Tab-separated table of N, CA and C in Angstrom:
chain	number	residue	atom	x	y	z
A	1	UNK	N	1.137	-25.689	63.831
A	1	UNK	CA	2.457	-24.692	63.438
A	1	UNK	C	1.926	-23.385	63.674
A	2	UNK	N	2.763	-22.514	64.024
A	2	UNK	CA	2.342	-21.129	64.433
A	2	UNK	C	2.415	-20.405	62.904
A	3	UNK	N	1.671	-19.491	62.864
A	3	UNK	CA	1.692	-18.534	61.572
A	3	UNK	C	2.806	-17.573	61.733
A	4	UNK	N	3.493	-17.248	60.450
A	4	UNK	CA	4.432	-16.217	60.354
A	4	UNK	C	4.110	-14.922	60.754
A	5	UNK	N	4.955	-14.430	61.334
A	5	UNK	CA	4.694	-12.843	61.689
A	5	UNK	C	4.784	-12.207	60.449
A	6	UNK	N	3.922	-10.799	60.443
A	6	UNK	CA	4.181	-10.140	59.176
A	6	UNK	C	4.156	-8.598	59.793
A	7	UNK	N	5.475	-8.171	59.011
A	7	UNK	CA	5.945	-6.901	59.410
A	7	UNK	C	5.883	-5.932	58.139
A	8	UNK	N	5.587	-4.742	58.500
A	8	UNK	CA	5.703	-3.607	57.498
A	8	UNK	C	7.073	-2.913	57.712
A	9	UNK	N	7.722	-2.550	56.732
A	9	UNK	CA	8.841	-1.541	57.083
A	9	UNK	C	8.697	-0.389	55.926
A	10	UNK	N	8.684	0.772	56.565
A	10	UNK	CA	8.392	2.098	55.633
A	10	UNK	C	9.775	3.106	55.667
A	11	UNK	N	10.048	3.302	54.675
A	11	UNK	CA	11.337	4.073	54.599
A	11	UNK	C	11.609	4.408	53.169
A	12	UNK	N	11.860	5.915	52.734
A	12	UNK	CA	12.030	6.493	51.532
A	12	UNK	C	13.514	6.104	50.887
A	13	UNK	N	14.217	5.364	51.689
A	13	UNK	CA	15.704	4.827	51.261
A	13	UNK	C	15.619	3.684	50.577
A	14	UNK	N	15.753	3.153	49.489
A	14	UNK	CA	15.594	1.801	48.775
A	14	UNK	C	16.480	0.775	49.448
A	15	UNK	N	17.761	1.626	49.840
A	15	UNK	CA	18.919	0.430	50.516
A	15	UNK	C	18.536	0.274	52.091
A	16	UNK	N	17.895	1.221	52.565
A	16	UNK	CA	17.276	0.900	54.029
A	16	UNK	C	16.074	-0.269	53.819
A	17	UNK	N	15.551	-0.165	52.937
A	17	UNK	CA	14.379	-1.069	52.826
A	17	UNK	C	15.117	-2.489	52.584
A	18	UNK	N	15.841	-2.522	51.550
A	18	UNK	CA	16.744	-4.010	51.366
A	18	UNK	C	17.604	-4.464	52.387
A	19	UNK	N	17.893	-3.543	53.233
A	19	UNK	CA	18.736	-4.021	54.455
A	19	UNK	C	17.869	-4.548	55.577
A	20	UNK	N	16.743	-3.969	55.808
A	20	UNK	CA	15.681	-4.238	56.787
A	20	UNK	C	15.207	-5.664	56.224
A	21	UNK	N	14.809	-5.572	54.978
A	21	UNK	CA	14.019	-7.068	54.342
A	21	UNK	C	14.910	-8.037	54.644
A	22	UNK	N	16.140	-7.814	54.187
A	22	UNK	CA	17.460	-9.040	54.398
A	22	UNK	C	17.493	-9.458	55.802
A	23	UNK	N	17.513	-8.414	56.826
A	23	UNK	CA	17.502	-8.637	58.301
A	23	UNK	C	16.255	-9.290	58.688
A	24	UNK	N	15.072	-8.887	58.571
A	24	UNK	CA	14.015	-9.484	59.255
A	24	UNK	C	13.608	-10.730	58.326
A	25	UNK	N	13.820	-11.129	57.403
A	25	UNK	CA	13.429	-12.070	56.320
A	25	UNK	C	14.085	-13.260	57.112
A	26	UNK	N	14.991	-13.337	57.782
A	26	UNK	CA	15.622	-14.384	58.620
A	26	UNK	C	15.134	-14.826	59.638
A	27	UNK	N	14.052	-13.912	60.048
A	27	UNK	CA	12.978	-14.667	61.125
A	27	UNK	C	11.874	-15.247	60.512
A	28	UNK	N	11.755	-15.300	59.489
A	28	UNK	CA	10.587	-16.001	58.792
A	28	UNK	C	9.380	-15.293	58.493
A	29	UNK	N	9.468	-13.950	58.840
A	29	UNK	CA	8.377	-13.074	58.825
A	29	UNK	C	7.920	-12.717	57.664
A	30	UNK	N	6.684	-12.578	57.079
A	30	UNK	CA	6.235	-12.088	55.946
A	30	UNK	C	6.492	-10.406	56.190
A	31	UNK	N	7.109	-9.971	54.927
A	31	UNK	CA	7.384	-8.552	55.047
A	31	UNK	C	6.969	-7.658	53.996
A	32	UNK	N	6.285	-6.710	54.134
A	32	UNK	CA	5.811	-5.459	53.262
A	32	UNK	C	6.724	-4.443	53.470
A	33	UNK	N	7.101	-3.976	51.943
A	33	UNK	CA	7.878	-2.630	52.049
A	33	UNK	C	7.202	-1.659	51.469
A	34	UNK	N	7.262	-0.329	52.084
A	34	UNK	CA	6.635	0.875	51.646
A	34	UNK	C	7.802	1.831	51.357
A	35	UNK	N	7.724	2.776	50.385
A	35	UNK	CA	8.672	3.793	50.145
A	35	UNK	C	8.234	5.145	50.674
A	36	UNK	N	6.724	5.089	51.136
A	36	UNK	CA	6.458	6.400	51.653
A	36	UNK	C	4.993	6.018	52.579
A	37	UNK	N	4.559	6.771	53.548
A	37	UNK	CA	3.858	6.583	54.566
A	37	UNK	C	2.254	6.849	54.262
A	38	UNK	N	2.048	7.210	53.047
A	38	UNK	CA	0.883	7.539	52.642
A	38	UNK	C	-0.018	6.367	52.492
A	39	UNK	N	-1.219	6.246	53.222
A	39	UNK	CA	-2.236	5.112	53.226
A	39	UNK	C	-1.795	4.011	53.807
A	40	UNK	N	-0.754	4.004	54.805
A	40	UNK	CA	-0.266	2.824	55.346
A	40	UNK	C	-1.396	2.334	56.429
A	41	UNK	N	-2.038	3.004	56.895
A	41	UNK	CA	-2.887	2.922	58.005
A	41	UNK	C	-4.104	1.828	57.432
A	42	UNK	N	-4.223	1.931	56.223
A	42	UNK	CA	-5.497	0.928	55.514
A	42	UNK	C	-5.167	-0.468	55.835
A	43	UNK	N	-3.971	-0.758	55.855
A	43	UNK	CA	-3.464	-2.107	56.150
A	43	UNK	C	-3.064	-2.551	57.377
A	44	UNK	N	-3.497	-1.616	58.535
A	44	UNK	CA	-2.773	-1.716	59.885
A	44	UNK	C	-3.098	-2.980	60.688
A	45	UNK	N	-4.226	-3.734	60.258
A	45	UNK	CA	-4.596	-4.856	61.100
A	45	UNK	C	-4.096	-5.905	60.608
A	46	UNK	N	-3.442	-6.016	59.479
A	46	UNK	CA	-2.734	-6.965	58.841
A	46	UNK	C	-1.226	-7.292	59.485
A	47	UNK	N	-0.609	-6.503	60.129
A	47	UNK	CA	0.749	-6.506	60.221
A	47	UNK	C	0.678	-6.614	61.821
A	48	UNK	N	1.789	-7.470	62.248
A	48	UNK	CA	2.301	-7.611	63.764
A	48	UNK	C	3.070	-6.589	64.490
A	49	UNK	N	3.897	-5.956	63.436
A	49	UNK	CA	4.696	-4.752	64.019
A	49	UNK	C	5.022	-4.094	62.624
A	50	UNK	N	5.227	-2.682	63.105
A	50	UNK	CA	5.697	-1.724	61.847
A	50	UNK	C	6.993	-1.198	62.295
A	51	UNK	N	7.976	-1.114	61.174
A	51	UNK	CA	9.192	-0.248	61.555
A	51	UNK	C	9.162	0.889	60.609
A	52	UNK	N	8.936	2.052	61.209
A	52	UNK	CA	8.777	3.261	60.515
A	52	UNK	C	9.774	4.297	60.640
A	53	UNK	N	10.244	4.628	59.399
A	53	UNK	CA	11.238	5.848	59.304
A	53	UNK	C	10.475	6.999	59.845
A	54	UNK	N	11.264	7.966	60.362
A	54	UNK	CA	10.771	9.477	60.969
A	54	UNK	C	10.757	10.595	59.769
A	55	UNK	N	11.595	10.471	58.806
A	55	UNK	CA	11.826	11.704	57.880
A	55	UNK	C	11.510	11.028	56.404
A	56	UNK	N	10.838	11.779	55.718
A	56	UNK	CA	10.601	11.331	54.346
A	56	UNK	C	10.998	12.252	53.118
A	57	UNK	N	11.053	13.723	53.751
A	57	UNK	CA	11.205	14.722	52.969
A	57	UNK	C	12.840	14.805	52.883
A	58	UNK	N	13.399	15.215	51.629
A	58	UNK	CA	14.657	15.646	51.616
A	58	UNK	C	15.003	16.899	52.598
A	59	UNK	N	16.051	16.410	53.413
A	59	UNK	CA	16.482	17.518	54.602
A	59	UNK	C	15.881	17.420	55.636
A	60	UNK	N	14.883	16.681	55.781
A	60	UNK	CA	14.038	16.879	56.810
A	60	UNK	C	14.479	16.112	58.496
A	61	UNK	N	14.572	16.544	59.681
A	61	UNK	CA	15.029	15.932	60.777
A	61	UNK	C	14.265	16.045	61.880
A	62	UNK	N	13.153	16.629	61.837
A	62	UNK	CA	12.513	16.859	62.686
A	62	UNK	C	11.280	15.477	63.284
A	63	UNK	N	11.260	14.540	62.236
A	63	UNK	CA	10.753	13.355	62.404
A	63	UNK	C	8.977	13.691	62.338
A	64	UNK	N	8.367	14.691	62.014
A	64	UNK	CA	6.956	15.224	62.025
A	64	UNK	C	6.334	14.250	61.098
A	65	UNK	N	6.865	13.707	59.902
A	65	UNK	CA	6.027	12.903	58.976
A	65	UNK	C	6.325	11.444	59.868
A	66	UNK	N	7.156	10.999	60.404
A	66	UNK	CA	6.823	9.665	61.007
A	66	UNK	C	5.845	10.004	62.236
A	67	UNK	N	5.909	11.000	62.933
A	67	UNK	CA	5.012	10.976	64.228
A	67	UNK	C	3.693	11.036	63.525
A	68	UNK	N	3.417	11.665	62.490
A	68	UNK	CA	1.922	11.738	61.688
A	68	UNK	C	1.542	10.406	61.401
A	69	UNK	N	2.551	9.557	60.691
A	69	UNK	CA	2.009	8.346	60.376
A	69	UNK	C	1.930	7.445	61.575
A	70	UNK	N	2.642	7.517	62.550
A	70	UNK	CA	2.302	6.905	63.831
A	70	UNK	C	0.972	7.113	64.573
A	71	UNK	N	0.655	8.524	64.440
A	71	UNK	CA	-0.484	8.775	64.889
A	71	UNK	C	-1.747	8.074	63.971
A	72	UNK	N	-1.829	8.041	62.821
A	72	UNK	CA	-2.694	7.410	61.838
A	72	UNK	C	-2.738	5.879	62.041
A	73	UNK	N	-1.650	5.261	62.217
A	73	UNK	CA	-1.607	3.938	62.501
A	73	UNK	C	-2.295	3.648	63.741
A	74	UNK	N	-2.072	4.466	64.944
A	74	UNK	CA	-2.631	4.362	66.362
A	74	UNK	C	-4.176	4.325	66.111
A	75	UNK	N	-4.365	5.261	65.331
A	75	UNK	CA	-6.132	5.221	65.213
A	75	UNK	C	-6.746	4.383	64.393
A	76	UNK	N	-5.931	3.858	63.484
A	76	UNK	CA	-6.239	2.898	62.764
A	76	UNK	C	-6.244	1.210	63.399
A	77	UNK	N	-5.367	1.185	64.346
A	77	UNK	CA	-5.262	-0.103	65.039
A	77	UNK	C	-4.302	0.301	66.382
A	78	UNK	N	-5.055	0.643	67.446
A	78	UNK	CA	-4.394	0.929	68.778
A	78	UNK	C	-3.413	-0.223	69.036
A	79	UNK	N	-4.013	-1.382	68.869
A	79	UNK	CA	-2.909	-2.453	69.363
A	79	UNK	C	-1.830	-2.821	68.641
A	80	UNK	N	-1.566	-2.250	67.461
A	80	UNK	CA	-0.275	-2.166	66.491
A	80	UNK	C	0.829	-1.824	67.312
A	81	UNK	N	1.972	-2.360	67.327
A	81	UNK	CA	3.161	-1.765	67.905
A	81	UNK	C	3.806	-1.292	66.564
A	82	UNK	N	4.556	0.098	66.716
A	82	UNK	CA	5.402	0.671	65.980
A	82	UNK	C	6.615	0.919	66.445
A	83	UNK	N	7.764	0.506	65.434
A	83	UNK	CA	9.172	0.800	66.077
A	83	UNK	C	9.509	1.915	65.163
A	84	UNK	N	9.773	3.062	65.555
A	84	UNK	CA	10.406	4.340	64.702
A	84	UNK	C	12.032	4.080	64.763
A	85	UNK	N	12.634	4.510	63.418
A	85	UNK	CA	13.789	4.626	63.092
A	85	UNK	C	14.303	6.021	62.339
A	86	UNK	N	15.420	6.313	62.778
A	86	UNK	CA	15.943	7.576	62.044
A	86	UNK	C	17.533	7.519	62.208
A	87	UNK	N	17.971	8.341	61.146
A	87	UNK	CA	19.296	8.454	61.156
A	87	UNK	C	19.755	9.682	62.005
A	88	UNK	N	18.753	10.643	62.136
A	88	UNK	CA	19.154	11.923	63.115
A	88	UNK	C	18.327	11.818	64.340
A	89	UNK	N	18.878	11.088	65.171
A	89	UNK	CA	18.251	10.670	66.390
A	89	UNK	C	19.385	11.241	67.579
A	90	UNK	N	18.639	11.485	68.634
A	90	UNK	CA	19.123	11.736	70.055
A	90	UNK	C	18.018	11.153	70.992
A	91	UNK	N	18.532	11.322	72.237
A	91	UNK	CA	17.646	11.288	73.400
A	91	UNK	C	16.233	12.049	73.366
A	92	UNK	N	16.226	13.284	73.077
A	92	UNK	CA	15.124	13.949	72.954
A	92	UNK	C	14.121	13.387	71.984
A	93	UNK	N	14.710	13.001	70.633
A	93	UNK	CA	13.571	12.489	69.914
A	93	UNK	C	13.032	11.069	70.148
A	94	UNK	N	13.907	10.146	70.963
A	94	UNK	CA	13.800	8.994	71.250
A	94	UNK	C	12.467	9.043	72.334
A	95	UNK	N	12.791	9.955	73.575
A	95	UNK	CA	11.846	10.121	74.377
A	95	UNK	C	10.595	10.573	73.835
A	96	UNK	N	10.376	11.649	72.682
A	96	UNK	CA	9.452	12.158	72.032
A	96	UNK	C	8.718	10.775	71.710
A	97	UNK	N	9.386	9.957	70.861
A	97	UNK	CA	8.664	8.954	70.010
A	97	UNK	C	7.970	8.007	71.128
A	98	UNK	N	8.592	7.834	72.314
A	98	UNK	CA	7.978	6.923	73.391
A	98	UNK	C	6.766	7.534	73.972
A	99	UNK	N	6.909	8.911	74.002
A	99	UNK	CA	5.516	9.600	74.413
A	99	UNK	C	4.708	9.549	73.625
A	100	UNK	N	4.790	9.433	72.457
A	100	UNK	CA	3.886	9.519	71.495
A	100	UNK	C	3.252	8.003	71.150
A	101	UNK	N	3.733	7.180	71.645
A	101	UNK	CA	3.172	5.781	71.671
A	101	UNK	C	4.020	4.782	70.983
A	102	UNK	N	5.123	5.045	70.636
A	102	UNK	CA	6.107	4.026	69.799
A	102	UNK	C	6.564	3.079	70.799
A	103	UNK	N	6.781	1.899	70.719
A	103	UNK	CA	7.257	0.798	71.548
A	103	UNK	C	8.946	0.555	71.308
A	104	UNK	N	9.431	1.283	70.566
A	104	UNK	CA	10.866	1.310	70.596
A	104	UNK	C	11.304	2.363	69.557
A	105	UNK	N	12.704	2.661	69.705
A	105	UNK	CA	13.311	3.494	68.691
A	105	UNK	C	14.506	2.765	68.250
A	106	UNK	N	14.799	3.094	66.938
A	106	UNK	CA	16.123	2.357	66.391
A	106	UNK	C	16.712	3.339	65.556
A	107	UNK	N	18.145	3.523	65.782
A	107	UNK	CA	18.939	4.514	65.054
A	107	UNK	C	19.736	3.635	63.757
A	108	UNK	N	19.634	4.373	62.697
A	108	UNK	CA	20.237	3.875	61.537
A	108	UNK	C	21.841	4.470	61.498
A	109	UNK	N	22.613	3.622	61.375
A	109	UNK	CA	22.636	1.954	60.980
A	109	UNK	C	22.486	1.262	62.346
A	110	UNK	N	21.474	0.358	62.153
A	110	UNK	CA	21.190	-0.665	63.126
A	110	UNK	C	22.166	-1.729	63.464
A	111	UNK	N	22.348	-2.377	64.454
A	111	UNK	CA	22.761	-3.771	64.801
A	111	UNK	C	21.545	-4.842	64.193
A	112	UNK	N	21.791	-5.610	63.366
A	112	UNK	CA	20.908	-6.515	62.800
A	112	UNK	C	20.079	-7.130	64.254
A	113	UNK	N	21.268	-7.877	64.983
A	113	UNK	CA	20.534	-8.325	66.127
A	113	UNK	C	19.291	-7.659	67.120
A	114	UNK	N	19.837	-6.312	66.923
A	114	UNK	CA	18.844	-5.316	67.877
A	114	UNK	C	17.861	-5.059	66.929
A	115	UNK	N	17.655	-5.149	65.810
A	115	UNK	CA	16.493	-4.792	65.116
A	115	UNK	C	15.770	-5.920	65.091
A	116	UNK	N	16.304	-7.243	64.854
A	116	UNK	CA	15.245	-8.315	65.155
A	116	UNK	C	14.637	-8.525	66.479
A	117	UNK	N	15.318	-8.035	67.401
A	117	UNK	CA	14.766	-8.309	68.719
A	117	UNK	C	13.770	-7.424	68.909
A	118	UNK	N	13.864	-5.952	68.544
A	118	UNK	CA	12.952	-4.750	68.461
A	118	UNK	C	11.634	-5.137	67.664
A	119	UNK	N	11.841	-5.853	66.879
A	119	UNK	CA	10.612	-6.012	66.088
A	119	UNK	C	10.039	-7.445	66.761
A	120	UNK	N	10.791	-8.267	67.231
A	120	UNK	CA	10.005	-9.602	67.931
A	120	UNK	C	9.244	-9.022	69.142
A	121	UNK	N	10.007	-8.213	69.799
A	121	UNK	CA	9.351	-7.584	71.099
A	121	UNK	C	8.012	-6.787	70.731
A	122	UNK	N	8.101	-6.135	69.560
A	122	UNK	CA	6.929	-5.412	69.216
A	122	UNK	C	5.837	-6.323	68.943
A	123	UNK	N	6.241	-7.234	68.006
A	123	UNK	CA	5.085	-8.128	67.606
A	123	UNK	C	4.542	-8.952	68.814
A	124	UNK	N	5.189	-9.393	69.678
A	124	UNK	CA	4.860	-9.869	71.126
A	124	UNK	C	3.748	-8.784	71.709
A	125	UNK	N	4.170	-7.652	71.536
A	125	UNK	CA	3.347	-6.566	72.305
A	125	UNK	C	1.764	-6.437	71.627
A	126	UNK	N	2.096	-6.693	70.412
A	126	UNK	CA	0.832	-6.439	69.521
A	126	UNK	C	-0.067	-7.801	69.971
A	127	UNK	N	0.364	-8.868	69.732
A	127	UNK	CA	-0.464	-9.988	70.155
A	127	UNK	C	-0.945	-9.861	71.575
A	128	UNK	N	-0.041	-9.637	72.565
A	128	UNK	CA	-0.765	-9.294	73.782
A	128	UNK	C	-2.128	-8.246	73.702
A	129	UNK	N	-1.709	-7.348	73.101
A	129	UNK	CA	-2.720	-6.292	73.132
A	129	UNK	C	-4.037	-6.736	72.318
A	130	UNK	N	-3.849	-7.265	71.454
A	130	UNK	CA	-4.940	-8.026	70.486
A	130	UNK	C	-5.776	-8.952	71.203
A	131	UNK	N	-5.292	-9.815	71.989
A	131	UNK	CA	-5.896	-10.945	72.795
A	131	UNK	C	-6.196	-10.432	74.226
A	132	UNK	N	-6.000	-9.171	74.503
A	132	UNK	CA	-6.250	-8.739	75.800
A	132	UNK	C	-5.374	-9.304	77.083
A	133	UNK	N	-4.272	-10.130	76.606
A	133	UNK	CA	-3.376	-10.648	77.678
A	133	UNK	C	-2.697	-9.542	78.212
A	134	UNK	N	-2.561	-8.381	77.475
A	134	UNK	CA	-1.693	-7.108	78.076
A	134	UNK	C	-2.419	-6.344	79.229
A	135	UNK	N	-3.553	-7.104	79.496
A	135	UNK	CA	-4.550	-6.270	80.683
A	135	UNK	C	-4.000	-6.823	82.061
A	136	UNK	N	-2.803	-7.638	82.131
A	136	UNK	CA	-2.346	-7.857	83.510
A	136	UNK	C	-1.925	-6.674	84.245
A	137	UNK	N	-2.602	-6.398	85.453
A	137	UNK	CA	-2.324	-5.221	86.306
A	137	UNK	C	-0.842	-5.038	86.652
A	138	UNK	N	-0.223	-6.150	87.059
A	138	UNK	CA	1.035	-5.835	87.473
A	138	UNK	C	1.920	-5.458	86.070
A	139	UNK	N	1.733	-6.279	85.278
A	139	UNK	CA	2.574	-5.774	83.975
A	139	UNK	C	2.144	-4.402	83.390
A	140	UNK	N	1.001	-4.024	83.399
A	140	UNK	CA	0.698	-2.872	83.167
A	140	UNK	C	1.485	-1.606	83.945
A	141	UNK	N	1.193	-1.918	85.389
A	141	UNK	CA	2.082	-1.001	86.372
A	141	UNK	C	3.730	-0.856	85.685
A	142	UNK	N	4.156	-2.203	85.690
A	142	UNK	CA	5.728	-2.090	85.368
A	142	UNK	C	6.118	-1.356	84.150
A	143	UNK	N	4.996	-1.591	83.094
A	143	UNK	CA	5.423	-0.794	81.689
A	143	UNK	C	5.043	0.606	81.900
A	144	UNK	N	4.171	1.175	82.736
A	144	UNK	CA	3.834	2.504	82.978
A	144	UNK	C	5.107	3.280	83.832
A	145	UNK	N	5.657	2.474	84.763
A	145	UNK	CA	6.996	2.790	85.494
A	145	UNK	C	8.004	2.956	84.419
A	146	UNK	N	8.271	2.047	83.660
A	146	UNK	CA	9.583	2.019	82.791
A	146	UNK	C	9.546	3.223	81.701
A	147	UNK	N	8.074	3.323	81.323
A	147	UNK	CA	7.593	4.578	80.268
A	147	UNK	C	7.943	5.941	81.107
A	148	UNK	N	7.475	6.082	82.240
A	148	UNK	CA	7.526	7.433	82.846
A	148	UNK	C	9.155	7.623	83.262
A	149	UNK	N	9.920	6.535	83.486
A	149	UNK	CA	11.314	6.710	83.745
A	149	UNK	C	12.010	7.052	82.204
A	150	UNK	N	11.502	6.619	81.335
A	150	UNK	CA	12.091	6.827	79.889
A	150	UNK	C	11.632	8.398	79.528
A	151	UNK	N	10.428	8.443	79.602
A	151	UNK	CA	10.192	9.874	79.518
A	151	UNK	C	11.045	11.071	80.154
A	152	UNK	N	11.299	10.502	81.458
A	152	UNK	CA	11.895	11.668	82.454
A	152	UNK	C	13.429	11.562	82.498
A	153	UNK	N	13.872	10.721	81.552
A	153	UNK	CA	15.152	10.677	81.211
A	153	UNK	C	15.713	9.674	82.750
A	154	UNK	N	15.368	8.903	83.318
A	154	UNK	CA	15.483	8.285	84.685
A	154	UNK	C	15.537	9.040	85.907
A	155	UNK	N	14.972	10.136	85.741
A	155	UNK	CA	14.743	11.252	86.973
A	155	UNK	C	13.389	10.565	87.855
A	156	UNK	N	13.678	10.104	89.001
A	156	UNK	CA	12.898	9.340	89.847
A	156	UNK	C	11.930	10.093	90.244
A	157	UNK	N	12.199	11.318	90.791
A	157	UNK	CA	11.441	12.435	91.231
A	157	UNK	C	10.304	12.651	90.192
A	158	UNK	N	10.679	13.123	88.924
A	158	UNK	CA	9.832	13.693	87.963
A	158	UNK	C	8.757	12.425	87.653
A	159	UNK	N	9.355	11.261	87.564
A	159	UNK	CA	8.540	10.032	87.069
A	159	UNK	C	7.655	9.637	88.040
A	160	UNK	N	8.012	9.775	89.400
A	160	UNK	CA	6.905	9.843	90.493
A	160	UNK	C	5.821	10.519	90.413
A	161	UNK	N	6.421	11.911	90.197
A	161	UNK	CA	5.068	13.146	89.965
A	161	UNK	C	4.052	12.527	88.864
A	162	UNK	N	4.823	12.255	87.725
A	162	UNK	CA	3.942	11.901	86.499
A	162	UNK	C	3.091	10.967	86.759
A	163	UNK	N	3.480	9.824	87.761
A	163	UNK	CA	2.741	8.765	87.916
A	163	UNK	C	1.774	9.073	89.073
A	164	UNK	N	1.831	10.070	89.635
A	164	UNK	CA	0.842	10.317	90.847
A	164	UNK	C	1.342	9.648	92.030
A	165	UNK	N	2.820	9.402	92.315
A	165	UNK	CA	3.308	8.828	93.523
A	165	UNK	C	4.180	9.885	93.870
A	166	UNK	N	4.603	9.302	95.138
A	166	UNK	CA	5.681	9.730	96.019
A	166	UNK	C	7.104	9.226	95.415
A	167	UNK	N	8.040	9.617	95.795
A	167	UNK	CA	9.288	8.915	95.443
A	167	UNK	C	9.406	7.542	95.843
A	168	UNK	N	9.232	7.823	97.421
A	168	UNK	CA	9.524	6.243	98.248
A	168	UNK	C	8.382	5.248	97.554
A	169	UNK	N	7.165	5.803	97.264
A	169	UNK	CA	6.263	4.793	96.575
A	169	UNK	C	6.645	4.407	95.479
A	170	UNK	N	7.121	5.063	94.671
A	170	UNK	CA	7.703	4.572	93.287
A	170	UNK	C	8.751	3.799	93.654
A	171	UNK	N	9.832	4.134	94.511
A	171	UNK	CA	10.867	3.323	94.786
A	171	UNK	C	10.366	1.636	95.337
A	172	UNK	N	9.321	1.793	96.096
A	172	UNK	CA	8.996	0.462	96.425
A	172	UNK	C	8.016	-0.404	95.409
A	173	UNK	N	7.658	0.362	94.489
A	173	UNK	CA	6.881	-0.377	93.308
A	173	UNK	C	8.166	-0.866	92.367
A	174	UNK	N	9.147	-0.009	92.061
A	174	UNK	CA	10.157	-0.418	91.343
A	174	UNK	C	10.790	-1.641	91.983
A	175	UNK	N	11.029	-1.726	93.042
A	175	UNK	CA	11.634	-2.982	93.910
A	175	UNK	C	10.863	-4.257	93.730
A	176	UNK	N	9.442	-3.910	93.867
A	176	UNK	CA	8.655	-5.057	93.466
A	176	UNK	C	8.676	-5.812	92.016
A	177	UNK	N	8.806	-4.825	91.074
A	177	UNK	CA	8.968	-5.120	89.731
A	177	UNK	C	10.436	-5.435	89.173
A	178	UNK	N	11.453	-5.423	90.121
A	178	UNK	CA	12.645	-5.786	89.756
A	178	UNK	C	13.378	-4.528	88.974
A	179	UNK	N	12.997	-3.484	89.065
A	179	UNK	CA	13.593	-2.410	88.390
A	179	UNK	C	14.529	-1.573	89.216
């Protein structure tokens, strides 16, 4: 029997913690809930994925606290996948989250199925990273292309330049990966 997944949910709103816990509990995962990001990196190796709010101070909308916590988690366990969430989000904030290493971005209020899928995908990526299975060159190239396209809002010319490729070369690789 496979070991149950372990998720951490970090949000300063008790109602959000309850809603996330109720949604993710249906997956059979073990859940840890925190109301603040202080010290969360000490348990990083014990979780399969983290759902992390971006703002903790009253009136904050920049995401700075979430980005700081993301950075601390990445230093503590580079393989751990983090899904960032916020109420005050837009394309620019989502792109910045991906640039900084988040594996997904969720807007509150979320669709329960989408949250479960995001966390399951994050946990799968963590497992691949921890076992080294994520070192498949084709898969790494595919992820790099997807990430470059996300960072550059789908602009193929800018994504190609960021990857050190010409546009035709990027188009060929996208075709090879079914993108």
